[in-house]
Amino acid sequence: MLEEVESWLARRSWSAADRPLDLLLAAKRAAGPAGTVSVVLPALDEEATVGAIVEVIRRDLMTADVPLVDEVVVVDSGSRDATARVAADAGATVVARDAILPRVPAVAGKGEVLWRSLLVTSGAIVCFVDADLREFDSRFVSGIVGPLLTEPAVQLVKAMYDRPLETGGAVVPAGGGRVTELVARPLLNLHWPRLAGFVQPLGGEYAARRTLLEQLPFPVGYGVELGMLIDSLALAGLDALGQVDVGVRHHRHQDGQALGRMAAAIYRTAHLRLAGRAHLVRPALTQYDRASGRFVPSTHPVDTEERPPMLNVPEYLSRPAA
């Protein structure tokens, strides 16, 4: 590991317990408008979990005694289940992805939702949380928001956590994060070794200053987390990045083929940033299922679009002041 990274780990890695809520509330009051916090949950067919996440955030972090979070916004990507209703009943503001910036046709993908969420949130600090988490703990929010309230030089904070793999009724304590270990971590270590200190580089729980997010391009799909780390390093420097231990992350695991599609999108995101200009001969991934005794191919597109920095979107610049 680079000496710079070892030093960074000592200075920019924390535990959620390092900053109790009373300290965060005092820092938020002192920061004024710069301390406002928006929490965004991108959601697609997450009726089983999204409501509980919203309820915990509102119960622990949005009361008169603990007004740490100013708004919780669920951006629904076209759910076919009751995600929108469950989230609204739990107290979230629910916005349909396709209703945001309608002049730009929406495409499928997590990064697309996160990019559009900047137009419907007002916080100076934006905290992203995946909507499929189970046994959710509000430290996933307060922990990663904390350094942004107390450390003026920090601009982006990732959550780090244990990630057990639950499959077939068995639990492997550290078996989750397969794409991280097989794709993202090797890419970062080989090509961006200054980012090798991140424990969960692809984790969906992170917070950042709006002034950083609005300058970044957003890969529309699964490459958004990797792209955001690499681009933030280039724009703000390693010392502006940090990570906080928030415990254990329980969530729904995807099958091997879904992980393959995720890996392809992440590789494409890295390739673009390595080459400056990357030409994809065939932006698609072919996978195979066994059916009737033979292997049947299915081909899936790899995300090739990125949305521009929000500062380049006229509607963002002309929105009413918070």
Tab-separated table of N, CA and C in Angstrom, residues 36-170:
chain	number	residue	atom	x	y	z
A	36	THR	N	-27.525	21.662	5.989
A	36	THR	CA	-28.777	20.988	5.668
A	36	THR	C	-28.498	19.640	5.008
A	37	VAL	N	-29.326	18.644	5.335
A	37	VAL	CA	-29.078	17.261	4.910
A	37	VAL	C	-30.298	16.680	4.207
A	38	SER	N	-30.084	16.182	3.002
A	38	SER	CA	-31.104	15.433	2.273
A	38	SER	C	-30.673	13.976	2.191
A	39	VAL	N	-31.606	13.061	2.453
A	39	VAL	CA	-31.352	11.637	2.270
A	39	VAL	C	-32.149	11.166	1.061
A	40	VAL	N	-31.479	10.480	0.134
A	40	VAL	CA	-32.104	9.994	-1.092
A	40	VAL	C	-32.059	8.474	-1.110
A	41	LEU	N	-33.207	7.851	-1.354
A	41	LEU	CA	-33.291	6.406	-1.547
A	41	LEU	C	-33.730	6.134	-2.985
A	42	PRO	N	-32.844	5.627	-3.836
A	42	PRO	CA	-33.282	5.182	-5.159
A	42	PRO	C	-33.995	3.848	-5.007
A	43	ALA	N	-35.170	3.700	-5.603
A	43	ALA	CA	-35.956	2.503	-5.318
A	43	ALA	C	-36.614	1.947	-6.576
A	44	LEU	N	-36.554	0.639	-6.712
A	44	LEU	CA	-37.255	-0.088	-7.764
A	44	LEU	C	-37.756	-1.398	-7.173
A	45	ASP	N	-39.063	-1.484	-6.973
A	45	ASP	CA	-39.681	-2.692	-6.422
A	45	ASP	C	-39.069	-3.084	-5.076
A	46	GLU	N	-39.099	-2.151	-4.138
A	46	GLU	CA	-38.514	-2.384	-2.808
A	46	GLU	C	-39.560	-2.204	-1.706
A	47	GLU	N	-40.805	-2.629	-1.969
A	47	GLU	CA	-41.864	-2.435	-0.976
A	47	GLU	C	-41.572	-3.158	0.342
A	48	ALA	N	-40.769	-4.213	0.295
A	48	ALA	CA	-40.517	-5.000	1.504
A	48	ALA	C	-39.591	-4.299	2.485
A	49	THR	N	-38.796	-3.358	2.006
A	49	THR	CA	-37.770	-2.768	2.876
A	49	THR	C	-37.799	-1.244	2.953
A	50	VAL	N	-38.291	-0.566	1.929
A	50	VAL	CA	-38.140	0.893	1.877
A	50	VAL	C	-38.870	1.589	3.022
A	51	GLY	N	-40.038	1.088	3.401
A	51	GLY	CA	-40.798	1.739	4.464
A	51	GLY	C	-40.074	1.727	5.792
A	52	ALA	N	-39.485	0.589	6.139
A	52	ALA	CA	-38.772	0.491	7.419
A	52	ALA	C	-37.569	1.419	7.451
A	53	ILE	N	-36.876	1.571	6.328
A	53	ILE	CA	-35.721	2.468	6.283
A	53	ILE	C	-36.160	3.904	6.537
A	54	VAL	N	-37.220	4.314	5.839
A	54	VAL	CA	-37.728	5.677	6.027
A	54	VAL	C	-38.170	5.886	7.468
A	55	GLU	N	-38.873	4.909	8.034
A	55	GLU	CA	-39.358	5.052	9.410
A	55	GLU	C	-38.212	5.214	10.398
A	56	VAL	N	-37.141	4.452	10.229
A	56	VAL	CA	-36.000	4.557	11.151
A	56	VAL	C	-35.341	5.930	11.035
A	57	ILE	N	-35.168	6.413	9.826
A	57	ILE	CA	-34.550	7.730	9.648
A	57	ILE	C	-35.412	8.809	10.289
A	58	ARG	N	-36.700	8.747	10.065
A	58	ARG	CA	-37.595	9.772	10.636
A	58	ARG	C	-37.640	9.665	12.158
A	59	ARG	N	-37.661	8.459	12.684
A	59	ARG	CA	-37.728	8.264	14.143
A	59	ARG	C	-36.459	8.718	14.849
A	60	ASP	N	-35.303	8.399	14.258
A	60	ASP	CA	-34.031	8.648	14.943
A	60	ASP	C	-33.392	9.979	14.597
A	61	LEU	N	-33.679	10.503	13.412
A	61	LEU	CA	-32.894	11.647	12.924
A	61	LEU	C	-33.727	12.830	12.443
A	62	MET	N	-35.059	12.768	12.606
A	62	MET	CA	-35.895	13.870	12.105
A	62	MET	C	-36.924	14.318	13.130
A	63	THR	N	-36.645	14.118	14.403
A	63	THR	CA	-37.564	14.557	15.451
A	63	THR	C	-37.183	15.953	15.928
A	64	ALA	N	-38.034	16.531	16.765
A	64	ALA	CA	-37.736	17.842	17.326
A	64	ALA	C	-36.461	17.804	18.166
A	65	ASP	N	-36.203	16.671	18.820
A	65	ASP	CA	-35.007	16.540	19.647
A	65	ASP	C	-33.754	16.258	18.818
A	66	VAL	N	-33.907	15.574	17.694
A	66	VAL	CA	-32.764	15.205	16.851
A	66	VAL	C	-33.075	15.586	15.389
A	67	PRO	N	-33.028	16.872	15.068
A	67	PRO	CA	-33.348	17.314	13.700
A	67	PRO	C	-32.117	17.301	12.794
A	68	LEU	N	-31.502	16.128	12.655
A	68	LEU	CA	-30.273	16.051	11.863
A	68	LEU	C	-30.565	16.045	10.370
A	69	VAL	N	-31.597	15.315	9.961
A	69	VAL	CA	-31.952	15.185	8.549
A	69	VAL	C	-33.127	16.110	8.243
A	70	ASP	N	-33.034	16.824	7.141
A	70	ASP	CA	-34.066	17.789	6.774
A	70	ASP	C	-35.121	17.209	5.838
A	71	GLU	N	-34.761	16.236	5.023
A	71	GLU	CA	-35.741	15.625	4.128
A	71	GLU	C	-35.287	14.228	3.728
A	72	VAL	N	-36.273	13.347	3.531
A	72	VAL	CA	-36.034	12.018	2.981
A	72	VAL	C	-36.816	11.920	1.681
A	73	VAL	N	-36.115	11.688	0.589
A	73	VAL	CA	-36.737	11.629	-0.731
A	73	VAL	C	-36.510	10.241	-1.321
A	74	VAL	N	-37.581	9.577	-1.677
A	74	VAL	CA	-37.509	8.308	-2.389
A	74	VAL	C	-37.792	8.584	-3.862
A	75	VAL	N	-36.833	8.252	-4.717
A	75	VAL	CA	-37.025	8.408	-6.157
A	75	VAL	C	-37.365	7.034	-6.723
A	76	ASP	N	-38.603	6.896	-7.183
A	76	ASP	CA	-39.109	5.613	-7.661
A	76	ASP	C	-38.813	5.460	-9.150
A	77	SER	N	-38.133	4.358	-9.494
A	77	SER	CA	-37.700	4.134	-10.874
A	77	SER	C	-38.727	3.401	-11.732
A	78	GLY	N	-39.998	3.469	-11.357
A	78	GLY	CA	-41.012	2.769	-12.131
A	78	GLY	C	-41.396	1.449	-11.507
A	79	SER	N	-41.473	1.412	-10.196
A	79	SER	CA	-41.798	0.170	-9.495
A	79	SER	C	-43.166	-0.373	-9.915
A	80	ARG	N	-43.234	-1.699	-9.988
A	80	ARG	CA	-44.499	-2.363	-10.292
A	80	ARG	C	-45.215	-2.802	-9.023
A	81	ASP	N	-44.550	-2.675	-7.886
A	81	ASP	CA	-45.173	-3.051	-6.628
A	81	ASP	C	-45.603	-1.784	-5.883
A	82	ALA	N	-45.768	-1.900	-4.581
A	82	ALA	CA	-46.288	-0.780	-3.785
A	82	ALA	C	-45.185	0.085	-3.182
A	83	THR	N	-44.009	0.110	-3.788
A	83	THR	CA	-42.890	0.881	-3.247
A	83	THR	C	-43.282	2.328	-2.970
A	84	ALA	N	-43.883	3.000	-3.935
A	84	ALA	CA	-44.209	4.418	-3.777
A	84	ALA	C	-45.184	4.637	-2.626
A	85	ARG	N	-46.218	3.811	-2.549
A	85	ARG	CA	-47.205	3.967	-1.480
A	85	ARG	C	-46.598	3.693	-0.115
A	86	VAL	N	-45.814	2.626	-0.008
A	86	VAL	CA	-45.202	2.277	1.279
A	86	VAL	C	-44.261	3.383	1.738
A	87	ALA	N	-43.470	3.922	0.817
A	87	ALA	CA	-42.531	4.990	1.174
A	87	ALA	C	-43.269	6.243	1.617
A	88	ALA	N	-44.338	6.596	0.900
A	88	ALA	CA	-45.113	7.782	1.270
A	88	ALA	C	-45.796	7.586	2.612
A	89	ASP	N	-46.350	6.396	2.849
A	89	ASP	CA	-47.001	6.139	4.132
A	89	ASP	C	-46.014	6.225	5.288
A	90	ALA	N	-44.750	5.908	5.024
A	90	ALA	CA	-43.730	5.975	6.075
A	90	ALA	C	-43.239	7.399	6.316
A	91	GLY	N	-43.627	8.322	5.444
A	91	GLY	CA	-43.264	9.724	5.667
A	91	GLY	C	-42.265	10.308	4.702
A	92	ALA	N	-41.897	9.565	3.656
A	92	ALA	CA	-40.941	10.087	2.677
A	92	ALA	C	-41.652	10.942	1.638
A	93	THR	N	-40.909	11.858	1.057
A	93	THR	CA	-41.356	12.515	-0.163
A	93	THR	C	-41.026	11.576	-1.316
A	94	VAL	N	-42.013	11.211	-2.105
A	94	VAL	CA	-41.823	10.262	-3.190
A	94	VAL	C	-41.948	10.982	-4.528
A	95	VAL	N	-40.942	10.800	-5.374
A	95	VAL	CA	-40.931	11.442	-6.689
A	95	VAL	C	-40.661	10.361	-7.730
A	96	ALA	N	-41.417	10.377	-8.795
A	96	ALA	CA	-41.184	9.425	-9.880
A	96	ALA	C	-40.001	9.879	-10.712
A	97	ARG	N	-39.128	8.948	-11.018
A	97	ARG	CA	-37.945	9.268	-11.826
A	97	ARG	C	-38.308	10.012	-13.105
A	98	ASP	N	-39.333	9.541	-13.813
A	98	ASP	CA	-39.656	10.099	-15.119
A	98	ASP	C	-40.277	11.481	-15.035
A	99	ALA	N	-40.688	11.886	-13.828
A	99	ALA	CA	-41.248	13.222	-13.662
A	99	ALA	C	-40.163	14.282	-13.451
A	100	ILE	N	-38.939	13.845	-13.263
A	100	ILE	CA	-37.822	14.767	-13.034
A	100	ILE	C	-37.123	15.037	-14.359
A	101	LEU	N	-36.998	16.280	-14.729
A	101	LEU	CA	-36.331	16.677	-15.969
A	101	LEU	C	-36.930	15.923	-17.174
A	102	PRO	N	-38.213	16.091	-17.422
A	102	PRO	CA	-38.870	15.292	-18.461
A	102	PRO	C	-38.356	15.540	-19.874
A	103	ARG	N	-37.680	16.648	-20.118
A	103	ARG	CA	-37.174	16.885	-21.476
A	103	ARG	C	-36.048	15.912	-21.836
A	104	VAL	N	-35.437	15.277	-20.835
A	104	VAL	CA	-34.390	14.283	-21.071
A	104	VAL	C	-34.988	12.901	-20.814
A	105	PRO	N	-35.246	12.107	-21.842
A	105	PRO	CA	-35.850	10.788	-21.619
A	105	PRO	C	-34.999	9.953	-20.662
A	106	ALA	N	-35.654	9.383	-19.690
A	106	ALA	CA	-34.938	8.605	-18.678
A	106	ALA	C	-34.527	7.250	-19.242
A	107	VAL	N	-33.410	6.748	-18.739
A	107	VAL	CA	-32.971	5.392	-19.049
A	107	VAL	C	-32.921	4.615	-17.748
A	108	ALA	N	-32.945	3.302	-17.851
A	108	ALA	CA	-32.888	2.463	-16.660
A	108	ALA	C	-31.500	2.537	-16.044
A	109	GLY	N	-31.439	2.536	-14.711
A	109	GLY	CA	-30.144	2.510	-14.046
A	109	GLY	C	-30.138	3.310	-12.766
A	110	LYS	N	-29.371	2.819	-11.815
A	110	LYS	CA	-29.277	3.487	-10.515
A	110	LYS	C	-28.665	4.868	-10.630
A	111	GLY	N	-27.585	4.986	-11.414
A	111	GLY	CA	-26.934	6.287	-11.546
A	111	GLY	C	-27.845	7.337	-12.113
A	112	GLU	N	-28.725	6.937	-13.015
A	112	GLU	CA	-29.708	7.862	-13.585
A	112	GLU	C	-30.569	8.472	-12.484
A	113	VAL	N	-31.005	7.629	-11.547
A	113	VAL	CA	-31.874	8.087	-10.467
A	113	VAL	C	-31.115	9.030	-9.531
A	114	LEU	N	-29.884	8.675	-9.186
A	114	LEU	CA	-29.107	9.530	-8.294
A	114	LEU	C	-28.851	10.892	-8.928
A	115	TRP	N	-28.542	10.903	-10.212
A	115	TRP	CA	-28.299	12.164	-10.925
A	115	TRP	C	-29.540	13.048	-10.885
A	116	ARG	N	-30.693	12.474	-11.219
A	116	ARG	CA	-31.926	13.256	-11.238
A	116	ARG	C	-32.332	13.716	-9.835
A	117	SER	N	-31.929	12.977	-8.819
A	117	SER	CA	-32.336	13.349	-7.460
A	117	SER	C	-31.802	14.709	-7.041
A	118	LEU	N	-30.727	15.150	-7.652
A	118	LEU	CA	-30.187	16.470	-7.297
A	118	LEU	C	-31.171	17.585	-7.627
A	119	LEU	N	-32.053	17.347	-8.578
A	119	LEU	CA	-33.028	18.358	-8.975
A	119	LEU	C	-34.211	18.446	-8.016
A	120	VAL	N	-34.413	17.426	-7.196
A	120	VAL	CA	-35.594	17.417	-6.323
A	120	VAL	C	-35.219	17.369	-4.848
A	121	THR	N	-33.992	17.693	-4.540
A	121	THR	CA	-33.540	17.798	-3.154
A	121	THR	C	-32.928	19.169	-2.939
A	122	SER	N	-32.823	19.572	-1.687
A	122	SER	CA	-32.336	20.921	-1.399
A	122	SER	C	-31.142	20.948	-0.453
A	123	GLY	N	-30.788	19.835	0.166
A	123	GLY	CA	-29.733	19.845	1.167
A	123	GLY	C	-28.365	20.178	0.608
A	124	ALA	N	-27.578	20.875	1.410
A	124	ALA	CA	-26.185	21.140	1.039
A	124	ALA	C	-25.356	19.869	1.131
A	125	ILE	N	-25.824	18.916	1.931
A	125	ILE	CA	-25.227	17.590	2.032
A	125	ILE	C	-26.263	16.591	1.545
A	126	VAL	N	-25.878	15.733	0.610
A	126	VAL	CA	-26.792	14.733	0.064
A	126	VAL	C	-26.275	13.352	0.447
A	127	CYS	N	-27.143	12.561	1.047
A	127	CYS	CA	-26.787	11.232	1.534
A	127	CYS	C	-27.591	10.199	0.760
A	128	PHE	N	-26.915	9.275	0.096
A	128	PHE	CA	-27.571	8.224	-0.667
A	128	PHE	C	-27.601	6.931	0.151
A	129	VAL	N	-28.744	6.264	0.145
A	129	VAL	CA	-28.919	4.997	0.873
A	129	VAL	C	-29.690	4.044	-0.025
A	130	ASP	N	-29.189	2.834	-0.219
A	130	ASP	CA	-29.916	1.843	-1.002
A	130	ASP	C	-31.209	1.460	-0.289
A	131	ALA	N	-32.239	1.179	-1.083
A	131	ALA	CA	-33.571	0.931	-0.519
A	131	ALA	C	-33.836	-0.533	-0.205
A	132	ASP	N	-32.851	-1.427	-0.403
A	132	ASP	CA	-33.077	-2.846	-0.132
A	132	ASP	C	-32.438	-3.315	1.165
A	133	LEU	N	-32.003	-2.384	2.014
A	133	LEU	CA	-31.334	-2.770	3.258
A	133	LEU	C	-32.342	-3.337	4.256
A	134	ARG	N	-31.923	-4.365	4.980
A	134	ARG	CA	-32.715	-4.951	6.048
A	134	ARG	C	-32.017	-4.689	7.379
A	135	GLU	N	-32.785	-4.730	8.456
A	135	GLU	CA	-32.244	-4.448	9.796
A	135	GLU	C	-31.508	-3.115	9.779
A	136	PHE	N	-32.126	-2.120	9.183
A	136	PHE	CA	-31.471	-0.830	8.949
A	136	PHE	C	-31.211	-0.088	10.260
A	137	ASP	N	-30.038	0.489	10.348
A	137	ASP	CA	-29.616	1.275	11.504
A	137	ASP	C	-29.374	2.707	11.040
A	138	SER	N	-29.872	3.670	11.787
A	138	SER	CA	-29.739	5.069	11.368
A	138	SER	C	-28.290	5.547	11.361
A	139	ARG	N	-27.372	4.770	11.929
A	139	ARG	CA	-25.957	5.131	11.831
A	139	ARG	C	-25.470	5.115	10.385
A	140	PHE	N	-26.175	4.399	9.523
A	140	PHE	CA	-25.819	4.422	8.104
A	140	PHE	C	-25.951	5.828	7.533
A	141	VAL	N	-26.790	6.637	8.150
A	141	VAL	CA	-26.931	8.036	7.738
A	141	VAL	C	-26.084	8.949	8.616
A	142	SER	N	-26.296	8.918	9.916
A	142	SER	CA	-25.581	9.848	10.804
A	142	SER	C	-24.077	9.625	10.750
A	143	GLY	N	-23.666	8.350	10.581
A	143	GLY	CA	-22.241	8.059	10.542
A	143	GLY	C	-21.542	8.719	9.374
A	144	ILE	N	-22.144	8.638	8.176
A	144	ILE	CA	-21.454	9.165	6.997
A	144	ILE	C	-21.690	10.659	6.807
A	145	VAL	N	-22.744	11.180	7.407
A	145	VAL	CA	-22.955	12.627	7.367
A	145	VAL	C	-22.009	13.326	8.338
A	146	GLY	N	-21.650	12.642	9.422
A	146	GLY	CA	-20.859	13.255	10.484
A	146	GLY	C	-19.608	13.978	10.044
A	147	PRO	N	-18.709	13.338	9.299
A	147	PRO	CA	-17.492	14.040	8.893
A	147	PRO	C	-17.746	15.274	8.027
A	148	LEU	N	-18.831	15.270	7.266
A	148	LEU	CA	-19.145	16.428	6.425
A	148	LEU	C	-19.603	17.613	7.265
A	149	LEU	N	-20.138	17.335	8.458
A	149	LEU	CA	-20.551	18.410	9.357
A	149	LEU	C	-19.403	18.907	10.235
A	150	THR	N	-18.424	18.041	10.491
A	150	THR	CA	-17.381	18.398	11.463
A	150	THR	C	-16.009	18.622	10.849
A	151	GLU	N	-15.823	18.213	9.599
A	151	GLU	CA	-14.510	18.328	8.942
A	151	GLU	C	-14.672	19.150	7.660
A	152	PRO	N	-14.376	20.433	7.691
A	152	PRO	CA	-14.632	21.286	6.519
A	152	PRO	C	-13.932	20.824	5.244
A	153	ALA	N	-12.800	20.136	5.360
A	153	ALA	CA	-12.053	19.734	4.176
A	153	ALA	C	-12.618	18.486	3.508
A	154	VAL	N	-13.483	17.759	4.201
A	154	VAL	CA	-14.018	16.507	3.662
A	154	VAL	C	-15.210	16.805	2.760
A	155	GLN	N	-15.238	16.147	1.593
A	155	GLN	CA	-16.316	16.402	0.637
A	155	GLN	C	-17.147	15.172	0.300
A	156	LEU	N	-16.606	13.974	0.477
A	156	LEU	CA	-17.362	12.753	0.192
A	156	LEU	C	-16.969	11.689	1.202
A	157	VAL	N	-17.971	10.975	1.730
A	157	VAL	CA	-17.736	9.955	2.753
A	157	VAL	C	-18.490	8.693	2.378
A	158	LYS	N	-17.785	7.572	2.328
A	158	LYS	CA	-18.392	6.276	2.051
A	158	LYS	C	-18.598	5.518	3.361
A	159	ALA	N	-19.671	4.732	3.423
A	159	ALA	CA	-19.844	3.815	4.540
A	159	ALA	C	-18.964	2.588	4.314
A	160	MET	N	-18.453	2.035	5.397
A	160	MET	CA	-17.797	0.726	5.338
A	160	MET	C	-18.453	-0.157	6.380
A	161	TYR	N	-18.476	-1.473	6.101
A	161	TYR	CA	-19.255	-2.374	6.942
A	161	TYR	C	-18.894	-3.811	6.611
A	162	ASP	N	-19.263	-4.719	7.531
A	162	ASP	CA	-19.231	-6.138	7.230
A	162	ASP	C	-20.402	-6.444	6.301
A	163	ARG	N	-20.175	-7.374	5.383
A	163	ARG	CA	-21.195	-7.655	4.377
A	163	ARG	C	-21.383	-9.165	4.246
A	164	PRO	N	-22.160	-9.771	5.161
A	164	PRO	CA	-22.356	-11.219	5.093
A	164	PRO	C	-23.123	-11.625	3.847
A	165	LEU	N	-22.828	-12.815	3.357
A	165	LEU	CA	-23.539	-13.389	2.215
A	165	LEU	C	-24.533	-14.409	2.743
A	166	GLU	N	-25.806	-14.187	2.486
A	166	GLU	CA	-26.861	-15.076	2.951
A	166	GLU	C	-27.413	-15.814	1.741
A	167	THR	N	-27.165	-17.112	1.684
A	167	THR	CA	-27.601	-17.891	0.536
A	167	THR	C	-27.913	-19.323	0.939
A	168	GLY	N	-29.001	-19.841	0.440
A	168	GLY	CA	-29.368	-21.223	0.729
A	168	GLY	C	-29.556	-21.521	2.200
A	169	GLY	N	-29.988	-20.536	2.971
A	169	GLY	CA	-30.190	-20.733	4.388
A	169	GLY	C	-28.935	-20.639	5.227
A	170	ALA	N	-27.782	-20.457	4.586
A	170	ALA	CA	-26.513	-20.326	5.309
A	170	ALA	C	-26.011	-18.891	5.214
